[in-house]
Coordinates of C-alpha atoms in Angstrom, one line a residue:
Chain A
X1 CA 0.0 0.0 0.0
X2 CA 2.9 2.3 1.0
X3 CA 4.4 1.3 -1.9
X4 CA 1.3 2.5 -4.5
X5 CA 1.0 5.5 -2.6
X6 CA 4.2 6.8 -2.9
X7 CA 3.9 6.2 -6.5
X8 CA 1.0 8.1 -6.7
X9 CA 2.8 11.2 -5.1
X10 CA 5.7 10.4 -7.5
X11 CA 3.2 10.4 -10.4
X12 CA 0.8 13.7 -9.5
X13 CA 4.3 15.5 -8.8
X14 CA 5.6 14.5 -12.7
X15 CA 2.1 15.3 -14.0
X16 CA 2.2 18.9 -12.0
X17 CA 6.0 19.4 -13.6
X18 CA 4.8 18.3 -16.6
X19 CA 2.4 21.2 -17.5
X20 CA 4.5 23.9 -16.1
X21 CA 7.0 23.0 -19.0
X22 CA 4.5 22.7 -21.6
X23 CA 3.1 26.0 -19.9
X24 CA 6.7 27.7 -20.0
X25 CA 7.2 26.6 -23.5
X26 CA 4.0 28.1 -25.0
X27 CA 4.6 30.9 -23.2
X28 CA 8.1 31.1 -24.7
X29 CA 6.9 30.1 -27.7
X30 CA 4.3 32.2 -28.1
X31 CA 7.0 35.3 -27.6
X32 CA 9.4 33.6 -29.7
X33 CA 7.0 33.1 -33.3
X34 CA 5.0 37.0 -32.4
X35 CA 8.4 38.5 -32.6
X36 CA 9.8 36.4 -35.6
X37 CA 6.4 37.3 -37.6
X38 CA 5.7 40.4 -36.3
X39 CA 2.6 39.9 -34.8
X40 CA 0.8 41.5 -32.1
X41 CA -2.6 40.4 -31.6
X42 CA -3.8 39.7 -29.0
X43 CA -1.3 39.9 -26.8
X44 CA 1.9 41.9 -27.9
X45 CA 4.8 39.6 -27.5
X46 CA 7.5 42.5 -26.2
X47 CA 8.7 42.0 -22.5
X48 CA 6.5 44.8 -21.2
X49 CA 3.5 42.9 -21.8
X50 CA 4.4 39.5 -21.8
X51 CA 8.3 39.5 -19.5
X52 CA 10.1 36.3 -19.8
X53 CA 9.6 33.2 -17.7
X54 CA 12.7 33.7 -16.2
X55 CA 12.6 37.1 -15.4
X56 CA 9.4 36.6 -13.6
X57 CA 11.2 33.9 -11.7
X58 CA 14.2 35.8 -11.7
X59 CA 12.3 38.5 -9.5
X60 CA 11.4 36.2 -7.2
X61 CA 14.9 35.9 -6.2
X62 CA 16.1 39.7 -6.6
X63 CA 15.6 42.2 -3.3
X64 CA 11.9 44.0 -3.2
X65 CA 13.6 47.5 -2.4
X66 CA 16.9 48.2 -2.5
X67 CA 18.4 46.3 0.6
X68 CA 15.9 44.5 1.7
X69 CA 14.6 41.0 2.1
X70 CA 14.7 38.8 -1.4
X71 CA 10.9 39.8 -3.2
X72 CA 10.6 35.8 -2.6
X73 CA 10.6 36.1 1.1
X74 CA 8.5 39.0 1.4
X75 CA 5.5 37.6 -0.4
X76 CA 5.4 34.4 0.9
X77 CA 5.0 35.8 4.6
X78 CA 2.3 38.3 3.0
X79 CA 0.6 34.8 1.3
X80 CA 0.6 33.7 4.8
X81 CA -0.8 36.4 5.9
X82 CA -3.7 36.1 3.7
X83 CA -3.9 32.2 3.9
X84 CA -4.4 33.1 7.5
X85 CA -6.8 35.4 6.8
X86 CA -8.5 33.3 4.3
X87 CA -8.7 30.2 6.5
X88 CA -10.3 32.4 9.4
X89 CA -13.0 34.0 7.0
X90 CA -13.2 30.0 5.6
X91 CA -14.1 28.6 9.1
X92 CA -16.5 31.6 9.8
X93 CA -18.1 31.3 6.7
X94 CA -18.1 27.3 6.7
X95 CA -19.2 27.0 10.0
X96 CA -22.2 29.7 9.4
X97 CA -23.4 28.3 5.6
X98 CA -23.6 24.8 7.7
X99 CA -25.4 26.0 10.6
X100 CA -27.9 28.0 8.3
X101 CA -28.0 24.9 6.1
X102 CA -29.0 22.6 9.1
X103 CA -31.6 24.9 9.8
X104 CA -33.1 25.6 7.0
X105 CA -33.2 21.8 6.5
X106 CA -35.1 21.5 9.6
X107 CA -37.3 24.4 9.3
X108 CA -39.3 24.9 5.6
X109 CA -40.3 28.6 7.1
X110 CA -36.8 29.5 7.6
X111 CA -35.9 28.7 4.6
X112 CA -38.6 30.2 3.0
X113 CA -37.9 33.3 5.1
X114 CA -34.2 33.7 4.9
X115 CA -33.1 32.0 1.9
X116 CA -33.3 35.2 -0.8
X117 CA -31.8 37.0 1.2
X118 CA -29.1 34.4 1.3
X119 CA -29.2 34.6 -2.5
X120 CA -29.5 38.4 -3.0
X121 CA -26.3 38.7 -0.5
X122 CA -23.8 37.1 -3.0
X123 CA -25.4 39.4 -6.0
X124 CA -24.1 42.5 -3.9
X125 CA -20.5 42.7 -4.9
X126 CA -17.9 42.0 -2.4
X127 CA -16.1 45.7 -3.4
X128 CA -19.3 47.2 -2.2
X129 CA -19.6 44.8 1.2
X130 CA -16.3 45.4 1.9
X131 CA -16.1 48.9 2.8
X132 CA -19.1 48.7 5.3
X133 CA -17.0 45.6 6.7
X134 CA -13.7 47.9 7.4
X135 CA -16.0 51.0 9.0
X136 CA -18.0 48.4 10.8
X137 CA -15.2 46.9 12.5
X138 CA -12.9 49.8 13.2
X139 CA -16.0 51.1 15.2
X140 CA -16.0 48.2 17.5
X141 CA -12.4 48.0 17.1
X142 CA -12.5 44.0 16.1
X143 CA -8.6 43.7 14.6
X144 CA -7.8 44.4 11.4
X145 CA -6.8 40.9 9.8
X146 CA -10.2 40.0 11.8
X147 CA -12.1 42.4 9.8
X148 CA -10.3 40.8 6.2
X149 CA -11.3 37.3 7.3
X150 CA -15.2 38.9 7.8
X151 CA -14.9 39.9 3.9
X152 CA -13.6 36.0 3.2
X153 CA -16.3 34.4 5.0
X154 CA -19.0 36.8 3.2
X155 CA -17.5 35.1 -0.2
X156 CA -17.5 31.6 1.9
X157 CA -20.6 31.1 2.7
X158 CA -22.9 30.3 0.5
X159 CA -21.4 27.4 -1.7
X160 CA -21.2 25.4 1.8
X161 CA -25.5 26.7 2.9
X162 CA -26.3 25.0 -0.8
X163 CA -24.2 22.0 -0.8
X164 CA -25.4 21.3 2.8
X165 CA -28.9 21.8 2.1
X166 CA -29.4 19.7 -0.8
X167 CA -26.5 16.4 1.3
X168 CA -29.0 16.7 3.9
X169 CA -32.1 16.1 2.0
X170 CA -30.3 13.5 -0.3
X171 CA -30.8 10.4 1.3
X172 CA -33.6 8.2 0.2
X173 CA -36.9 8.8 2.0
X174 CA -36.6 4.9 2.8
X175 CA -33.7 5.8 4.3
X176 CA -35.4 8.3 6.7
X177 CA -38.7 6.5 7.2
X178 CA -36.4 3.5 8.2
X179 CA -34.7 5.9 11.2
X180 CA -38.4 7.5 12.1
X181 CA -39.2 3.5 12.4
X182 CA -36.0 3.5 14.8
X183 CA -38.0 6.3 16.8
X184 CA -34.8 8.0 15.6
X185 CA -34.6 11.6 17.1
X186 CA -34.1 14.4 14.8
X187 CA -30.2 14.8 16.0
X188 CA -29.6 11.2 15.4
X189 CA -30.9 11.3 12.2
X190 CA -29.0 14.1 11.3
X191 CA -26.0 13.0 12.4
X192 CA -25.9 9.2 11.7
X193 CA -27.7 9.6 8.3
X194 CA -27.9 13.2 6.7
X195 CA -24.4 14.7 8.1
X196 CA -22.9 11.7 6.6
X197 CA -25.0 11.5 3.1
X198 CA -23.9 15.2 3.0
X199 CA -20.4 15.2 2.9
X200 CA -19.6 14.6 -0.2
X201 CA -21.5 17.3 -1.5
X202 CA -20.0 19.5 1.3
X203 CA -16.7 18.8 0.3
X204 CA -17.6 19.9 -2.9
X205 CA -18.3 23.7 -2.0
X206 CA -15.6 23.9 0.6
X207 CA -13.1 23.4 -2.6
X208 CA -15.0 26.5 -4.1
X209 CA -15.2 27.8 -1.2
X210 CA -11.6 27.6 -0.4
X211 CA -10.4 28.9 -3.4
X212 CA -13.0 31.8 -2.6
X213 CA -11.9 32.7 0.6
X214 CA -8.4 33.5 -0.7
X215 CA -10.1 35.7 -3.1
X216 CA -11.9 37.2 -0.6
X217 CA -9.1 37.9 1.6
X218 CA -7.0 39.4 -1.2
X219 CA -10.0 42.4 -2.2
X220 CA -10.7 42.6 1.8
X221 CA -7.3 43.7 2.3
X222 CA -7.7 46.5 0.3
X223 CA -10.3 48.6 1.8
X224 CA -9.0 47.6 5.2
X225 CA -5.9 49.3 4.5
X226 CA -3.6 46.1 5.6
X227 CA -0.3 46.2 4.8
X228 CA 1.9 42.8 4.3
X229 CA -0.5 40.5 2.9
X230 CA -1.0 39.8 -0.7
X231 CA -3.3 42.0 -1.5
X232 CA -1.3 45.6 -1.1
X233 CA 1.1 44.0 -3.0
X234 CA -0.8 43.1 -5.9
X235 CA -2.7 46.4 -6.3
X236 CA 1.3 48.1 -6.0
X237 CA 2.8 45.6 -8.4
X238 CA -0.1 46.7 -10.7
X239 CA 0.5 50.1 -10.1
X240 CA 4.1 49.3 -11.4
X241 CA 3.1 47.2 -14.1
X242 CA 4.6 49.2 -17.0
X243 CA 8.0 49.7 -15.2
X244 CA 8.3 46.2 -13.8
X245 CA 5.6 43.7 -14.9
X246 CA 7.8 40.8 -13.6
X247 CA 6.9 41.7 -10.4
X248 CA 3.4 41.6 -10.5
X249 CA 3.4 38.0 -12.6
X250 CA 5.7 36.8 -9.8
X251 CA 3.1 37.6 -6.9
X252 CA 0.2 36.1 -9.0
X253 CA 2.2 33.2 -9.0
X254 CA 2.4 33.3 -5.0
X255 CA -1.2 33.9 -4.8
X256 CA -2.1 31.1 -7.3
X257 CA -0.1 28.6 -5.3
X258 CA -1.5 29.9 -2.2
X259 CA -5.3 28.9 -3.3
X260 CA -3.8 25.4 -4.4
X261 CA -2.4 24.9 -0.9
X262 CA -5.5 25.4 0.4
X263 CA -7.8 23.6 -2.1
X264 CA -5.3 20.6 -1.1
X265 CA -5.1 20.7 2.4
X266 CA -9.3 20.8 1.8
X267 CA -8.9 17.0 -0.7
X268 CA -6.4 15.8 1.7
X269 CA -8.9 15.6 4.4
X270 CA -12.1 14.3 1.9
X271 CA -9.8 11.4 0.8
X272 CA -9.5 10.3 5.2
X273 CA -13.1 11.2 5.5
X274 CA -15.2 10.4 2.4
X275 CA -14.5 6.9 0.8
X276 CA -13.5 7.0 -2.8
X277 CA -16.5 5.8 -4.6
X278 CA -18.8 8.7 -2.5
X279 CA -16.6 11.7 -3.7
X280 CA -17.8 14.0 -6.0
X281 CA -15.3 15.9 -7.5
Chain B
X1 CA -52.2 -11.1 24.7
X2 CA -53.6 -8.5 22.5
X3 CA -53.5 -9.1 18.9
X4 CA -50.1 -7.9 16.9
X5 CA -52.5 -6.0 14.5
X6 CA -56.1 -4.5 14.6
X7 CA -57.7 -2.4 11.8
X8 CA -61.2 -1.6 12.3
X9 CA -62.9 0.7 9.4
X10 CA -59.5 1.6 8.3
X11 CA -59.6 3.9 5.9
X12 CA -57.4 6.7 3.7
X13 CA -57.8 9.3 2.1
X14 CA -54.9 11.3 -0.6
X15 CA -55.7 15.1 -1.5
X16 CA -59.0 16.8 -0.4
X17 CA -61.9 18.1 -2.1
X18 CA -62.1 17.0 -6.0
X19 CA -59.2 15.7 -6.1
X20 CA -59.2 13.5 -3.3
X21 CA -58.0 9.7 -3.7
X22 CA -59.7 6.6 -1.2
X23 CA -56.8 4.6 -1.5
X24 CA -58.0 2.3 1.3
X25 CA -61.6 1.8 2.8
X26 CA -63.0 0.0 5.7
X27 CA -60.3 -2.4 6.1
X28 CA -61.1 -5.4 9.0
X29 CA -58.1 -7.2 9.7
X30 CA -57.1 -9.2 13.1
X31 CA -53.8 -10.6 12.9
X32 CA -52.4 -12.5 15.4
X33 CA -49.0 -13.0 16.7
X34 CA -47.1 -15.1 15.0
X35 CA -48.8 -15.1 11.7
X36 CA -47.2 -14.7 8.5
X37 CA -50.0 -12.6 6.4
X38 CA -49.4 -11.5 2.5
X39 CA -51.2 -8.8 1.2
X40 CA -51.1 -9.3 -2.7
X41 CA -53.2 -7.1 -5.1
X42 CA -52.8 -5.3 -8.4
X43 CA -50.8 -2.9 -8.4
X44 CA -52.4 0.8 -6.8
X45 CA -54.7 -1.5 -4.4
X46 CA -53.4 0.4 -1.8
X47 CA -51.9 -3.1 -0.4
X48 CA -48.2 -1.1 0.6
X49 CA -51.0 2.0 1.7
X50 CA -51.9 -0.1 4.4
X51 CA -48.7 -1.6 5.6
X52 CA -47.4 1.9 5.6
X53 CA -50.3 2.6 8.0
X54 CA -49.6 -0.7 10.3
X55 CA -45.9 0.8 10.1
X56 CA -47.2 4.3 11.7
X57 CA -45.3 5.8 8.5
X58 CA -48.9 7.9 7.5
X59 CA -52.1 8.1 9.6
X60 CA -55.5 6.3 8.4
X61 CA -57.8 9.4 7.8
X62 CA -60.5 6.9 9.2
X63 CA -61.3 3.8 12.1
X64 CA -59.3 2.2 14.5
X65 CA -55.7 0.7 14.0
X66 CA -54.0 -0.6 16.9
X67 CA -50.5 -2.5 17.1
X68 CA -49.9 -5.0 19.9
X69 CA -52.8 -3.3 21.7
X70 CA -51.1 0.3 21.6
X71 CA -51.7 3.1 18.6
X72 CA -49.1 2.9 16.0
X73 CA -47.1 5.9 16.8
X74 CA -46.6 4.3 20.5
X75 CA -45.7 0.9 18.8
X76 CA -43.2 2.4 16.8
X77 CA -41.9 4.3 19.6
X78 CA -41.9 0.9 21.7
X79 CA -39.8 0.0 18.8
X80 CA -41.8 -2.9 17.8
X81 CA -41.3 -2.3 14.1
X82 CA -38.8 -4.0 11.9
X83 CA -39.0 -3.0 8.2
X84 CA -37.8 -4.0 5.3
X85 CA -38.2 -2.7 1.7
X86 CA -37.8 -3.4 -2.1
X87 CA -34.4 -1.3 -1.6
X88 CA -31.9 -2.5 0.6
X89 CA -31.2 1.0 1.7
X90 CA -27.9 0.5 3.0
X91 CA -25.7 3.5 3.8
X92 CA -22.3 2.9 1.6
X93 CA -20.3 4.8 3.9
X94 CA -20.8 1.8 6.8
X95 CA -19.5 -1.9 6.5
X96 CA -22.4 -4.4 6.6
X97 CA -21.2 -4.9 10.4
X98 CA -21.7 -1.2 11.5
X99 CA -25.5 -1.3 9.0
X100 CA -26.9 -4.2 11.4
X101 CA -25.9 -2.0 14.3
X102 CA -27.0 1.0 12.9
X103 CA -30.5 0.9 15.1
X104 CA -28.8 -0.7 18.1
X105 CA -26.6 2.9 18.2
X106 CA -29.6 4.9 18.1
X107 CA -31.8 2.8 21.0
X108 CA -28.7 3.3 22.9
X109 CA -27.3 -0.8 23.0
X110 CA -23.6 -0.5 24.4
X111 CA -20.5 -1.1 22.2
X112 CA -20.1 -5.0 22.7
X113 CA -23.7 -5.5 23.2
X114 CA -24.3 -4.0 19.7
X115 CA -21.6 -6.4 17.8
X116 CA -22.5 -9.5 19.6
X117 CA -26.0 -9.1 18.4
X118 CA -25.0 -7.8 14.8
X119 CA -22.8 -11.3 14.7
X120 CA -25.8 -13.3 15.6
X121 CA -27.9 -11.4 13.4
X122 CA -25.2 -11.9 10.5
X123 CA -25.3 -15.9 11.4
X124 CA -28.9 -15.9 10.9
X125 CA -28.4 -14.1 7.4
X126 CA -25.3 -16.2 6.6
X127 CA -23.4 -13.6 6.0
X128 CA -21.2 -14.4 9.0
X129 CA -17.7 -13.7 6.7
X130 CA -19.4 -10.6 5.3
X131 CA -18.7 -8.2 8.3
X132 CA -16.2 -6.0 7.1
X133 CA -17.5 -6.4 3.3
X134 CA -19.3 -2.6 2.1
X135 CA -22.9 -2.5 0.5
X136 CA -21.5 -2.5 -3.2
X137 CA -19.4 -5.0 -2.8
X138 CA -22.3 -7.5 -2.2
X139 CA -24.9 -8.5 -4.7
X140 CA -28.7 -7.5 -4.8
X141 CA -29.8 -10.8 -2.9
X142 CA -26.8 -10.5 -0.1
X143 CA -28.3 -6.6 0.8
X144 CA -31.6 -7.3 1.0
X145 CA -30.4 -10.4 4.2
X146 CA -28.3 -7.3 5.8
X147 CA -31.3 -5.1 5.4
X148 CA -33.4 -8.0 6.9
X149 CA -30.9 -8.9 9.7
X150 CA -30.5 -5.3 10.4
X151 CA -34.4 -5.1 11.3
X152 CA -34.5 -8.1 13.3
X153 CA -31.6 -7.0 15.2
X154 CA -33.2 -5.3 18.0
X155 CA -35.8 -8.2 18.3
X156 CA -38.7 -6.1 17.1
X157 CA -42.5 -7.8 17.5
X158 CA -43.8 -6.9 14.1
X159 CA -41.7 -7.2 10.6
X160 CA -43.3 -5.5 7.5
X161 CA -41.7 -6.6 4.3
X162 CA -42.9 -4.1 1.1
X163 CA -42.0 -6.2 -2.0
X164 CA -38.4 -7.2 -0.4
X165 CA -37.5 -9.9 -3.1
X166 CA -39.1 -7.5 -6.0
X167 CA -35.6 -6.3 -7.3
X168 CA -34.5 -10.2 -7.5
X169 CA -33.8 -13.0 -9.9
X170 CA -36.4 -16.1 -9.9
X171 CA -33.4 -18.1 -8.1
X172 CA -32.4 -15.8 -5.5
X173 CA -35.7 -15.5 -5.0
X174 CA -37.0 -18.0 -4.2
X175 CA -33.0 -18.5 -1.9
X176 CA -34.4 -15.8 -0.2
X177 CA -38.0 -17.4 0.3
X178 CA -36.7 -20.0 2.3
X179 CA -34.2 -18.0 4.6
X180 CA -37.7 -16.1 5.8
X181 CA -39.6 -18.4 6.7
X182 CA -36.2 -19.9 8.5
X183 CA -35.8 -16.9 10.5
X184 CA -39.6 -16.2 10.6
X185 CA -39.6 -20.0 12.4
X186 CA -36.6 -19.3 14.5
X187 CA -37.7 -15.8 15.8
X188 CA -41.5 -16.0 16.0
X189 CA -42.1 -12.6 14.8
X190 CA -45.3 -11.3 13.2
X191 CA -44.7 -10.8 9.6
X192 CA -46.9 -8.7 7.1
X193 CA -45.5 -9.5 3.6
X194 CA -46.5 -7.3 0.3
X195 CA -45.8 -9.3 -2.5
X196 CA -47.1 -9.2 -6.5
X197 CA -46.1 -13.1 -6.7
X198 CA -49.1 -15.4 -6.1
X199 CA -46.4 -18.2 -5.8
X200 CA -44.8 -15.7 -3.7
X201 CA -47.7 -15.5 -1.1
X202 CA -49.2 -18.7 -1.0
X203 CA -45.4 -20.1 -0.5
X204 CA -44.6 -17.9 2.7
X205 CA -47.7 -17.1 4.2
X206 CA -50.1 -18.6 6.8
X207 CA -52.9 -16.4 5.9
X208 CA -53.0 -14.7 2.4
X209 CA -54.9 -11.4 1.9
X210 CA -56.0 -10.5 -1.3
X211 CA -57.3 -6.6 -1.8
X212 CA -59.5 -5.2 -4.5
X213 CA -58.2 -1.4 -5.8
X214 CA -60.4 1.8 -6.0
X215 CA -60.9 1.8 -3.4
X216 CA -58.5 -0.5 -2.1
X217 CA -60.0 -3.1 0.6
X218 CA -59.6 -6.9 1.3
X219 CA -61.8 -8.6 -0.7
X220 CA -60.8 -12.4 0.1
X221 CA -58.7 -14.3 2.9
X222 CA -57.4 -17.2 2.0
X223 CA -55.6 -20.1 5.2
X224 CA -52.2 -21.6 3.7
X225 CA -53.0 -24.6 5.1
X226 CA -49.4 -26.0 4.3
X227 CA -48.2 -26.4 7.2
X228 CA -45.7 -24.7 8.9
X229 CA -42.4 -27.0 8.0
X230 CA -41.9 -25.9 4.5
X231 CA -38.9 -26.8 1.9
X232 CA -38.2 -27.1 -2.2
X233 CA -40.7 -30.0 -2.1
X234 CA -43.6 -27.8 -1.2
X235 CA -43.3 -26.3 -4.4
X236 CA -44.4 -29.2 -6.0
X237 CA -46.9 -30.4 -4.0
X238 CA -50.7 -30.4 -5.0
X239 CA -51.7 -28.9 -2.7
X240 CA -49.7 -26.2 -3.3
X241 CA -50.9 -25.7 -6.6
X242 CA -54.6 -25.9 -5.6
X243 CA -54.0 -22.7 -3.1
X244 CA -51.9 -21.1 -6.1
X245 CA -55.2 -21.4 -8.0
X246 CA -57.2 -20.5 -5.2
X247 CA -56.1 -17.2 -4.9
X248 CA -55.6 -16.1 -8.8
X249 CA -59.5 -17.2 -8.9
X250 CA -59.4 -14.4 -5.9
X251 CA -57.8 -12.1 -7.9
X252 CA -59.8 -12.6 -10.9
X253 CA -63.5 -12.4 -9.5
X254 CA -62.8 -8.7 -7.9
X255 CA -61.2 -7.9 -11.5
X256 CA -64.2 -9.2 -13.1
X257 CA -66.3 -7.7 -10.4
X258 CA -65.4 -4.3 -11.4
X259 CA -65.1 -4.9 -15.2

């Protein structure tokens, strides 16, 4: 078993190597033939607009300001920052969109009560929501990386309060009439028949959610004003984009990679909880 | 001892106003503990109406039901209900083990308590060397004896059966057939059996009921006088043609009734 599963690491690890060459070549490529023909639709191929692989690499590994820390160093503590940030808002979020879930399972009139406004809430965009977030908290002075992980759970969610709603009422109504034949109480039903139906369609919108809560703590950062996470950096890098595009590329990168720790951390713990054959995707 | 079920005047009623279905209507029945009773009909007699009803999974809209001398809701809160239907309705995410003691967690049985009785309940089944097996990897016949031994395992008064072998083959079947009336002999529970299968019925049963649809009542009761030892031979017995006969003639007069 040891064996196979080492081989499977082995084998994800030469896929995931695998497309970043082929990604690095067209990329390359793609420079390479625009220049030779002259081409510049879509994208011109000139180093201001598309910078070589290895430069953006290359920036990585060259100081941020003159002096300081390598650009590497100082953006993977500020995609800590914002994982933190993320996975705070993630919990929040996951922990309310199950909770509301739950009762909206048990309760028809709650659901019919709350459930637009559940919907109308992720029509409002987050660059609006977040604003009110940042006044909001400074007035009863919650923390600032607090008030970012608010803005990540607001983006959080609702994925999980769909999901959970329709795992819970996917087991077969045999299924339940044969627990209300146990005399079954509602907790024991949920929990040794409906939490456990549900899981692999929760697992399902925590991935989304996941990947949304990094999002969300990224554009949250912004209005809050807070400095050394990923955010700041992007909108900077993007202010500098004409001098030094590399830089910018380089931090997407970072903030890339940081959503696919996440998302995996997320299918590591589906694959101890949910048996193969149950998972969805 | 009061009797395991007692319909007076049962009737029900789907919808309201124009629209309103009588699925069932002055149903009589005494059954009494320890009998094996089929209710066989075409189908939309209402015949799994009523043993949803006996089951306290809906409410008769009319007359008198009791189960073991109590209302149905207390029965099934007394936990005197074992059910069993066409599905297996396993849950894939427990070994066949941990399905058998999936009631025995929820009336409260302690750890050992609950796996001693889920390995008897197994032995019963056969499926002794199944334990740590999951629901797809057993065929249709081998979940439908979990599903069975999982209602039996908390020794429950009354099992109601809705079409259980209706998903099988002809030879697991009539396999299955003969491991009921087994455990039916071995446990001495009360067993109300839906079944389409006139061979089916006559086979299993000690009394056979046959209902009549729109509305759906019991329009004939026929005794299995069989006996209650019962193997392959039976199937070829005389007598066990005669009572096959017996209750298609049944059948046929309340068709031709209506017609």
């Amino acid at each position: 078993m040891a064996t196979r599963g080492m081989r499977r690491v082995t084998q994800s690890g030469l896929s995931i190597l695998g497309i970043v060459v082929v990604f690095v070549i067209l990329w390359e490529g793609y420079k390479f033939a625009w220049t030779a023909l002259e081409w510049s639709w879509p994208v011109r191929p000139d180093n201001r607009t598309i910078p070589h692989t290895w430069d953006i690499v290359g920036a990585l590994f060259q100081p941020a300001q003159r002096n300081g820390p390598l650009l590497l160093w100082v953006e993977l503590k500020a995609a800590l920052l914002t994982l933190r940030e993320a996975l705070v808002g993630f919990l929040i979020g996951g922990a309310i969109g199950f909770g509301l879930g739950v009762l909206f399972v048990r309760s028809t009139t709650a659901e019919r009560a709350f459930m637009p406004y559940v919907v109308a809430s992720q029509t409002v965009p987050i660059i609006a929501i977040a604003p009110m977030v940042v006044v909001w908290g400074g007035r009863l002075a919650v923390p600032q990386w607090l008030t970012v992980s608010l803005i990540a759970a607001y983006l959080t969610f609702f994925p999980v309060i769909i999901n959970t709603v329709r795992g819970l009422r996917s087991p077969e109504a045999t299924s339940m009439e044969l627990m209300r034949s146990y005399a079954s109480t509602p907790r024991e039903t949920l929990w040794k028949l409906q939490v456990p139906a549900a899981l692999p369609y929760i697992f399902t919108a925590l991935k989304v959610s996941a990947a949304a809560s990094v999002i969300g703590a990224i554009v949250g950062e912004l209005p809050a004003g807070f400095r050394g996470g990923l955010g700041r950096d992007l909108l900077q890098f993007s202010q500098q984009f004409t001098a030094a595009p590399q830089k910018l590329f380089a931090a997407v990168i970072l903030a890339g990679l940081a959503g696919i720790v996440f998302v995996g951390v997320i299918t590591f713990t589906e694959h101890r909880l949910v048996a193969a054959a149950r998972r969805q995707a | 001892m009061p009797p395991a079920v007692e319909a007076r005047g049962v009737g029900m009623v789907f919808g309201r106003g124009a629209e309103a279905i009588e699925a069932l209507k002055d149903i009589d029945l005494v059954l009494a503990p320890g009998d094996f009773a089929s209710l066989i009909g075409p189908s939309g007699c209402g015949k799994s109406t009523l043993l949803r009803l006996i089951g306290d999974l809906a409410t008769p809209s009319a007359g008198e039901l009791a189960i073991n001398g109590k209302t149905p809701e207390q029965a099934r809160l007394d936990r005197d209900y074992g059910m069993v239907f066409q599905s297996a309705t396993l849950l894939d995410w427990r070994n066949v083990k941990r399905n058998v003691e999936l009631p025995l967690e929820i009336m409260g049985f302690e750890s050992e308590a609950r796996a001693a009785k889920a390995q008897e309940m197994l032995a019963l089944v056969q499926l002794e060397h199944f334990a740590d097996h999951y629901p797809w990897q057993l065929s249709g016949g081998m979940q439908q004896r979990v599903a069975i031994a999982r209602a039996l395992a908390f020794n429950p008064s009354l099992l109601l059966m809705d079409e259980p072998f209706g998903a099988l083959d002809e030879m697991t079947r009539e396999l299955m057939q003969q491991e009921v009336l087994r455990i039916w002999e071995e446990t001495d529970t009360t067993v109300v059996f839906v079944t389409h299968s006139i061979p089916e019925a006559v086979f299993l049963s000690t009394r056979v009921l046959v209902m009549s649809s729109r509305p759906g009542w019991i329009s004939d009761e026929i005794t299995i006088d069989l006996g209650t030892k019962r193997e392959e031979d039976t199937r070829e017995a005389p007598r066990y043609f005669e009572l096959i006969t017996e209750v298609r003639e049944a059948l046929r007069r309340d068709e031709r009734g209506k017609a």
